[in-house]
């Protein structure tokens, strides 16, 4: 039951965050309305194909459901990851270098501006 509850809560949380009705989610993820309803009420026992369609549309990691590691990405992190997914390996390496430099500079600025 623990996995069903985790799955149901995760699907509902993501659906509501996107301001979708159960019907709209079902249509967009190409699953039935009954499937969405059953999952959110902890009655669903979806096939792997169905679970994959929902997880893909909602950007939920299947291992976070199976391994009970519930740590969904916040929208900003998800946006950053989407940008990085479109990069070449060289661009990713450069972005990582730039991000580290930017964060280091921000932290130093924060330290120097805080009272000691």
Coordinates of C-alpha atoms in Angstrom, one line a residue:
X1 CA 0.0 0.0 0.0
X2 CA 2.9 2.3 0.7
X3 CA 3.9 2.4 -3.0
X4 CA 0.3 3.0 -4.1
X5 CA 0.0 5.9 -1.7
X6 CA 3.3 7.4 -2.8
X7 CA 2.4 7.1 -6.4
X8 CA -1.1 8.5 -5.9
X9 CA 0.2 11.5 -3.9
X10 CA 3.0 12.2 -6.4
X11 CA 0.6 12.1 -9.4
X12 CA -2.0 14.3 -7.6
X13 CA 0.6 16.8 -6.4
X14 CA 2.1 17.2 -9.9
X15 CA -1.4 17.4 -11.5
X16 CA -2.5 20.1 -9.1
X17 CA 0.8 22.0 -9.5
X18 CA 0.1 22.1 -13.2
X19 CA -3.5 23.2 -12.5
X20 CA -4.9 20.2 -14.5
X21 CA -8.1 18.3 -13.9
X22 CA -7.9 14.5 -13.8
X23 CA -9.5 14.4 -17.2
X24 CA -7.0 16.9 -18.7
X25 CA -4.1 14.9 -17.3
X26 CA -5.5 11.7 -18.7
X27 CA -5.9 13.2 -22.1
X28 CA -2.4 14.7 -22.2
X29 CA -0.6 11.7 -20.8
X30 CA -2.6 9.3 -23.1
X31 CA -4.1 7.3 -20.3
X32 CA -7.7 6.7 -19.2
X33 CA -9.5 9.0 -16.7
X34 CA -10.3 5.9 -14.6
X35 CA -6.5 5.2 -14.4
X36 CA -5.8 8.6 -13.0
X37 CA -8.7 8.5 -10.6
X38 CA -7.7 5.0 -9.4
X39 CA -4.1 6.0 -8.9
X40 CA -4.9 9.1 -7.0
X41 CA -7.4 7.2 -4.7
X42 CA -4.7 4.5 -4.1
X43 CA -6.7 1.9 -5.9
X44 CA -4.7 1.8 -9.1
X45 CA -2.4 -0.9 -10.1
X46 CA -1.2 0.5 -13.4
X47 CA 0.7 -1.4 -16.0
X48 CA 4.3 -0.4 -16.5
X49 CA 3.5 1.2 -19.9
X50 CA 0.8 3.3 -18.2
X51 CA 3.0 4.3 -15.4
X52 CA 5.7 5.2 -17.8
X53 CA 3.3 7.5 -19.8
X54 CA 2.2 9.3 -16.6
X55 CA 5.7 9.6 -15.2
X56 CA 7.0 10.9 -18.5
X57 CA 4.3 13.5 -18.9
X58 CA 4.6 14.6 -15.2
X59 CA 8.4 14.4 -15.2
X60 CA 8.3 12.1 -12.2
X61 CA 11.2 9.7 -11.9
X62 CA 10.1 6.0 -11.7
X63 CA 12.8 5.2 -9.3
X64 CA 11.5 7.9 -6.9
X65 CA 8.3 5.8 -6.8
X66 CA 9.8 2.4 -6.6
X67 CA 12.6 3.3 -4.2
X68 CA 10.3 5.5 -2.2
X69 CA 12.7 8.4 -2.7
X70 CA 10.2 11.2 -2.9
X71 CA 12.1 14.3 -3.9
X72 CA 10.4 15.9 -6.9
X73 CA 12.3 18.7 -8.6
X74 CA 11.1 22.2 -8.0
X75 CA 10.0 24.0 -11.2
X76 CA 13.2 26.1 -11.4
X77 CA 15.5 23.1 -11.1
X78 CA 13.4 21.3 -13.7
X79 CA 13.8 24.2 -16.1
X80 CA 17.6 24.2 -15.5
X81 CA 17.7 20.5 -16.2
X82 CA 15.7 20.9 -19.4
X83 CA 18.1 23.6 -20.6
X84 CA 21.1 21.3 -19.8
X85 CA 19.5 18.4 -21.6
X86 CA 19.6 20.3 -24.8
X87 CA 23.3 21.0 -24.5
X88 CA 26.2 19.1 -26.0
X89 CA 28.7 17.5 -23.5
X90 CA 31.1 20.4 -24.1
X91 CA 28.4 22.9 -23.4
X92 CA 27.4 21.1 -20.2
X93 CA 31.0 21.1 -19.0
X94 CA 31.2 24.9 -19.7
X95 CA 27.9 25.5 -18.0
X96 CA 29.1 23.6 -14.9
X97 CA 32.3 25.6 -14.8
X98 CA 30.3 28.9 -15.2
X99 CA 27.8 27.9 -12.5
X100 CA 30.5 27.0 -10.0
X101 CA 32.2 30.3 -10.6
X102 CA 28.9 32.2 -10.3
X103 CA 27.9 30.5 -7.1
X104 CA 31.4 31.0 -5.6
X105 CA 31.2 34.7 -6.4
X106 CA 27.7 35.0 -4.9
X107 CA 28.7 33.3 -1.7
X108 CA 31.8 35.5 -1.4
X109 CA 29.6 38.6 -1.9
X110 CA 27.1 37.3 0.7
X111 CA 29.9 36.7 3.2
X112 CA 31.5 40.1 2.7
X113 CA 28.1 41.9 3.1
X114 CA 27.0 40.1 6.2
X115 CA 28.0 41.5 9.6
X116 CA 30.8 39.6 11.5

